[in-house]
Structure formats: C-alpha cells, structure tokens
C-alpha cells in the first residue's frame, strides 16, 4: 500500500521532465495519474487499517512529501517557465513562485490543515489544478492583463492558505454527496479530454470545467459541520 502511494513520486518526476521540455500535455497527464493515486490511496489504506498493518512507515508523511512535488513543485515550475508571468527574471514571476512555494510549505506543515470531518482549512495548495486552469484560460501570447490577473489569483490563493473558511474534500462530502461525486466524475472526464487536446479544448469544454470548478470552490460555504458525537464515527 505504501509503495502504491510512493508511486506518486515517479509520476511527479516524469511530469517534471515533461515540464522541462515544455510538453504540457504529457506533464498534465502524469500529474493526472498522480492525482488519481492520491485520490484513492487513502481510502484503500483506511479500509485495510494500514497504520496497524504497517506501523513503521507513516503514510501521512509519505503523502505530504509526494503532494509537495506533484501539487506544488511541478506546477510552479510549469507556470514559471511557461512565460505566462513573463520571463524568468520578471519580478511578478519571481514573487509568484515565492508565494506558491512558501505558503504551500507552511500549509503542509500545518497540524490543523483539516477540520474534524476532513475538509481543508484554507486553500489546500492544489496548485496543479490552479495551473491547469491558467493553461486552459490564458491567451496564446501573454498580455499585461493576463499576467496581472494570474499574479493576483496566485497572491489571493496564497493568502487564502491561512484563511478560516473551508475547501471541499470531494471524497469526504456528506451533504450534497451524490451531485458532488457526479460532478467530480464529469470534471475528470472533461479534464482528460482537455489534456488530450493539449489543454486547448473546444469552448464548451472550457466553460463546463470552469462552472464545475466554481461549484467546488464555493461548496465550502454550504458545509454543515457534523455534531460532536459524530466526529469519531
């Protein structure tokens, strides 16, 4: 089970190689595989009670190491080298990288990153998804407007890392669970389609991905915290 989780570092490394080569479709494909592994390994680990079956290794620590690579390092490098924030010496580009790397490091070190019912407190440093949307929505040639917009989004999400409101964990939702899971599947299919088309899909795919993304973004406002007696359960 731990080796299955650890495989994420291989997919992250392959994604990094693709990013260095500016092969964005391959990069996002490897990141998608890493995201899939990360999405199911915890559920399987809990089913087989991995903490008692294999107490020597910390699945939590392993998960955080891999997440920092696949959620932060690779997408940050992709954004940095893509030119969407100007050249490598552009001040906005350098500041954005500092915001992404530092706030994410602090988030993954936060012992209170999750609520009692496993929602995320603050922005959960899923820069792989954010950078995917940057590639999806940015013009072919960066403009002052697009660079400013991307920079402001990075800055806002960096600040939201330390915010008090919550972000959804799609597989841990109780309220609105069925529509959330259905939309997660639809989003995944459309994202794969967009990646296959080199992150330049038909407009309807882009619009659908954006609408579903907004749903997940605001879902935390509709969260109902579980009664105290249900937390342990």
Tab-separated table of C-alpha atoms in Angstrom:
chain	number	residue	atom	x	y	z
A	1	UNK	CA	0.000	0.000	0.000
A	2	UNK	CA	2.798	2.405	0.880
A	3	UNK	CA	4.572	1.569	-2.389
A	4	UNK	CA	1.377	2.379	-4.257
A	5	UNK	CA	1.287	5.767	-2.535
A	6	UNK	CA	5.013	6.258	-3.166
A	7	UNK	CA	4.495	5.681	-6.901
A	8	UNK	CA	3.218	9.246	-6.982
A	9	UNK	CA	6.797	10.476	-6.775
A	10	UNK	CA	7.590	8.626	-10.008
A	11	UNK	CA	4.661	10.238	-11.826
A	12	UNK	CA	5.697	13.593	-10.391
A	13	UNK	CA	9.262	13.151	-11.615
A	14	UNK	CA	8.057	12.213	-15.104
A	15	UNK	CA	5.779	15.258	-15.061
A	16	UNK	CA	8.769	17.430	-14.149
A	17	UNK	CA	10.773	16.049	-17.072
A	18	UNK	CA	7.855	16.856	-19.397
A	19	UNK	CA	7.603	20.367	-17.916
A	20	UNK	CA	11.295	20.997	-18.582
A	21	UNK	CA	10.635	20.014	-22.203
A	22	UNK	CA	7.522	22.254	-22.310
A	23	UNK	CA	5.456	19.190	-23.175
A	24	UNK	CA	2.424	20.400	-21.256
A	25	UNK	CA	0.044	17.658	-22.378
A	26	UNK	CA	2.377	14.933	-21.114
A	27	UNK	CA	3.062	16.871	-17.925
A	28	UNK	CA	-0.620	17.188	-17.087
A	29	UNK	CA	-1.195	13.536	-17.991
A	30	UNK	CA	1.409	12.422	-15.435
A	31	UNK	CA	0.015	14.869	-12.875
A	32	UNK	CA	-3.457	13.451	-13.506
A	33	UNK	CA	-2.164	9.949	-12.781
A	34	UNK	CA	-0.520	11.202	-9.589
A	35	UNK	CA	-3.785	12.884	-8.592
A	36	UNK	CA	-5.689	9.650	-9.203
A	37	UNK	CA	-3.290	7.706	-6.965
A	38	UNK	CA	-3.550	10.370	-4.280
A	39	UNK	CA	-7.329	10.325	-4.543
A	40	UNK	CA	-7.779	6.610	-3.836
A	41	UNK	CA	-4.793	5.525	-1.744
A	42	UNK	CA	-6.161	6.992	1.490
A	43	UNK	CA	-9.492	5.223	1.096
A	44	UNK	CA	-7.778	1.884	0.496
A	45	UNK	CA	-5.350	2.465	3.377
A	46	UNK	CA	-8.207	3.115	5.780
A	47	UNK	CA	-10.049	0.009	4.582
A	48	UNK	CA	-7.108	-2.242	5.368
A	49	UNK	CA	-6.129	-0.302	8.512
A	50	UNK	CA	-2.623	0.366	7.238
A	51	UNK	CA	-1.460	2.163	10.404
A	52	UNK	CA	-1.692	-1.110	12.356
A	53	UNK	CA	-0.678	-3.392	9.495
A	54	UNK	CA	2.467	-1.381	8.738
A	55	UNK	CA	3.250	0.947	11.667
A	56	UNK	CA	6.891	1.507	10.733
A	57	UNK	CA	6.106	3.817	7.817
A	58	UNK	CA	3.988	6.954	8.045
A	59	UNK	CA	1.508	7.134	5.215
A	60	UNK	CA	0.712	10.722	6.199
A	61	UNK	CA	4.355	11.836	5.899
A	62	UNK	CA	4.733	9.944	2.627
A	63	UNK	CA	1.617	11.575	1.243
A	64	UNK	CA	2.807	15.072	2.153
A	65	UNK	CA	6.216	14.558	0.533
A	66	UNK	CA	4.634	13.416	-2.726
A	67	UNK	CA	1.947	16.109	-2.646
A	68	UNK	CA	4.551	18.845	-2.343
A	69	UNK	CA	6.193	17.543	-5.506
A	70	UNK	CA	3.061	16.951	-7.577
A	71	UNK	CA	0.815	19.705	-6.207
A	72	UNK	CA	3.448	22.425	-5.825
A	73	UNK	CA	6.921	21.954	-7.321
A	74	UNK	CA	5.946	20.681	-10.774
A	75	UNK	CA	3.056	23.114	-11.416
A	76	UNK	CA	5.076	26.012	-10.003
A	77	UNK	CA	7.918	25.222	-12.388
A	78	UNK	CA	5.447	24.915	-15.277
A	79	UNK	CA	3.988	28.338	-14.505
A	80	UNK	CA	7.459	29.824	-14.046
A	81	UNK	CA	8.825	28.502	-17.334
A	82	UNK	CA	5.680	28.873	-19.452
A	83	UNK	CA	6.026	32.629	-19.881
A	84	UNK	CA	2.507	33.292	-18.601
A	85	UNK	CA	4.039	35.607	-15.989
A	86	UNK	CA	6.777	36.929	-18.225
A	87	UNK	CA	10.370	35.762	-18.413
A	88	UNK	CA	12.337	34.032	-15.685
A	89	UNK	CA	13.670	37.359	-14.385
A	90	UNK	CA	10.263	39.059	-14.314
A	91	UNK	CA	9.516	40.381	-10.829
A	92	UNK	CA	5.908	39.144	-10.915
A	93	UNK	CA	7.110	35.666	-11.860
A	94	UNK	CA	9.628	35.514	-9.031
A	95	UNK	CA	7.174	36.828	-6.434
A	96	UNK	CA	4.514	34.369	-7.584
A	97	UNK	CA	6.951	31.478	-7.176
A	98	UNK	CA	7.832	32.644	-3.664
A	99	UNK	CA	4.141	32.851	-2.751
A	100	UNK	CA	3.376	29.374	-4.106
A	101	UNK	CA	6.396	27.612	-2.600
A	102	UNK	CA	6.401	29.271	0.827
A	103	UNK	CA	2.663	29.224	1.543
A	104	UNK	CA	2.435	25.597	0.394
A	105	UNK	CA	5.325	24.579	2.641
A	106	UNK	CA	3.592	26.224	5.592
A	107	UNK	CA	0.288	24.573	4.684
A	108	UNK	CA	1.712	21.061	4.537
A	109	UNK	CA	3.371	21.643	7.916
A	110	UNK	CA	0.083	22.778	9.496
A	111	UNK	CA	-1.181	20.262	12.047
A	112	UNK	CA	-4.646	21.802	11.718
A	113	UNK	CA	-4.937	21.723	7.931
A	114	UNK	CA	-8.165	19.723	8.128
A	115	UNK	CA	-11.426	20.075	10.012
A	116	UNK	CA	-12.773	17.336	12.239
A	117	UNK	CA	-14.750	15.971	9.278
A	118	UNK	CA	-11.736	16.074	6.905
A	119	UNK	CA	-12.460	19.242	4.938
A	120	UNK	CA	-9.492	21.505	4.205
A	121	UNK	CA	-8.947	24.653	6.248
A	122	UNK	CA	-7.823	27.374	3.911
A	123	UNK	CA	-6.688	26.892	0.329
A	124	UNK	CA	-5.212	23.351	0.228
A	125	UNK	CA	-2.248	24.179	-2.062
A	126	UNK	CA	-3.678	22.318	-5.069
A	127	UNK	CA	-1.584	24.347	-7.482
A	128	UNK	CA	-1.681	21.515	-10.013
A	129	UNK	CA	-5.371	22.290	-10.532
A	130	UNK	CA	-4.902	26.061	-10.485
A	131	UNK	CA	-2.084	25.966	-13.033
A	132	UNK	CA	-4.214	23.648	-15.181
A	133	UNK	CA	-6.845	26.417	-15.280
A	134	UNK	CA	-4.164	29.008	-16.051
A	135	UNK	CA	-3.123	26.987	-19.093
A	136	UNK	CA	-6.759	26.445	-20.025
A	137	UNK	CA	-7.750	30.129	-19.876
A	138	UNK	CA	-4.621	32.081	-20.739
A	139	UNK	CA	-4.217	33.609	-24.212
A	140	UNK	CA	-1.632	32.152	-26.562
A	141	UNK	CA	0.503	35.263	-26.110
A	142	UNK	CA	0.666	36.719	-22.575
A	143	UNK	CA	-0.653	40.238	-22.147
A	144	UNK	CA	-0.294	42.744	-19.316
A	145	UNK	CA	-3.905	41.997	-18.371
A	146	UNK	CA	-3.461	38.201	-18.312
A	147	UNK	CA	-0.173	38.402	-16.370
A	148	UNK	CA	-1.738	40.732	-13.812
A	149	UNK	CA	-4.794	38.508	-13.443
A	150	UNK	CA	-2.682	35.367	-12.907
A	151	UNK	CA	-0.457	37.139	-10.406
A	152	UNK	CA	-3.442	38.420	-8.417
A	153	UNK	CA	-5.014	34.942	-8.351
A	154	UNK	CA	-1.738	33.457	-7.066
A	155	UNK	CA	-1.472	36.155	-4.409
A	156	UNK	CA	-5.105	35.730	-3.324
A	157	UNK	CA	-4.856	31.937	-3.075
A	158	UNK	CA	-1.580	32.232	-1.175
A	159	UNK	CA	-3.329	34.434	1.383
A	160	UNK	CA	-6.295	32.035	1.474
A	161	UNK	CA	-3.906	29.325	2.674
A	162	UNK	CA	-4.202	30.901	6.108
A	163	UNK	CA	-7.915	31.738	5.901
A	164	UNK	CA	-10.536	30.299	8.226
A	165	UNK	CA	-13.070	29.126	5.648
A	166	UNK	CA	-13.009	25.594	4.313
A	167	UNK	CA	-12.470	23.928	0.933
A	168	UNK	CA	-14.096	20.702	-0.113
A	169	UNK	CA	-12.548	17.262	0.013
A	170	UNK	CA	-14.643	15.705	-2.805
A	171	UNK	CA	-14.449	12.153	-1.436
A	172	UNK	CA	-15.353	13.157	2.125
A	173	UNK	CA	-18.516	15.114	1.379
A	174	UNK	CA	-21.653	14.212	3.332
A	175	UNK	CA	-24.037	16.982	2.345
A	176	UNK	CA	-24.664	17.135	-1.441
A	177	UNK	CA	-22.555	13.997	-1.739
A	178	UNK	CA	-24.169	12.488	-4.825
A	179	UNK	CA	-24.152	15.620	-7.046
A	180	UNK	CA	-20.600	16.343	-5.871
A	181	UNK	CA	-19.359	12.890	-6.851
A	182	UNK	CA	-21.179	13.050	-10.198
A	183	UNK	CA	-19.652	16.433	-10.966
A	184	UNK	CA	-16.238	15.109	-9.919
A	185	UNK	CA	-16.542	12.321	-12.496
A	186	UNK	CA	-17.745	14.743	-15.177
A	187	UNK	CA	-14.908	17.143	-14.377
A	188	UNK	CA	-12.365	14.314	-14.571
A	189	UNK	CA	-13.601	13.182	-17.992
A	190	UNK	CA	-13.587	16.731	-19.347
A	191	UNK	CA	-10.132	17.425	-17.875
A	192	UNK	CA	-8.751	14.302	-19.564
A	193	UNK	CA	-10.313	15.463	-22.828
A	194	UNK	CA	-8.729	18.901	-22.402
A	195	UNK	CA	-5.319	17.375	-21.639
A	196	UNK	CA	-5.577	15.086	-24.683
A	197	UNK	CA	-6.261	18.181	-26.809
A	198	UNK	CA	-3.102	19.862	-25.463
A	199	UNK	CA	-5.072	21.974	-22.940
A	200	UNK	CA	-6.834	23.732	-25.819
A	201	UNK	CA	-10.257	22.076	-25.997
A	202	UNK	CA	-13.493	23.281	-27.532
A	203	UNK	CA	-15.044	26.316	-25.774
A	204	UNK	CA	-17.878	24.238	-24.289
A	205	UNK	CA	-15.341	22.028	-22.503
A	206	UNK	CA	-13.604	25.075	-21.056
A	207	UNK	CA	-16.896	26.570	-19.918
A	208	UNK	CA	-18.017	23.298	-18.316
A	209	UNK	CA	-14.695	22.902	-16.474
A	210	UNK	CA	-14.951	26.464	-15.191
A	211	UNK	CA	-18.555	26.092	-13.997
A	212	UNK	CA	-17.784	22.846	-12.176
A	213	UNK	CA	-14.650	24.444	-10.738
A	214	UNK	CA	-16.732	27.295	-9.306
A	215	UNK	CA	-19.084	24.731	-7.741
A	216	UNK	CA	-16.205	23.058	-5.887
A	217	UNK	CA	-14.770	26.433	-4.950
A	218	UNK	CA	-17.942	27.659	-3.224
A	219	UNK	CA	-19.143	24.319	-1.829
A	220	UNK	CA	-17.432	25.035	1.484
A	221	UNK	CA	-19.957	27.783	2.161
A	222	UNK	CA	-22.678	25.119	2.275
A	223	UNK	CA	-20.831	22.757	4.589
A	224	UNK	CA	-22.600	21.733	7.753
A	225	UNK	CA	-20.177	20.679	10.485
A	226	UNK	CA	-21.063	17.283	11.984
A	227	UNK	CA	-22.455	17.086	15.516
A	228	UNK	CA	-19.773	16.463	18.124
A	229	UNK	CA	-20.950	12.913	18.696
A	230	UNK	CA	-20.474	12.018	15.011
A	231	UNK	CA	-16.878	13.175	14.696
A	232	UNK	CA	-15.289	9.978	15.997
A	233	UNK	CA	-17.556	7.930	13.784
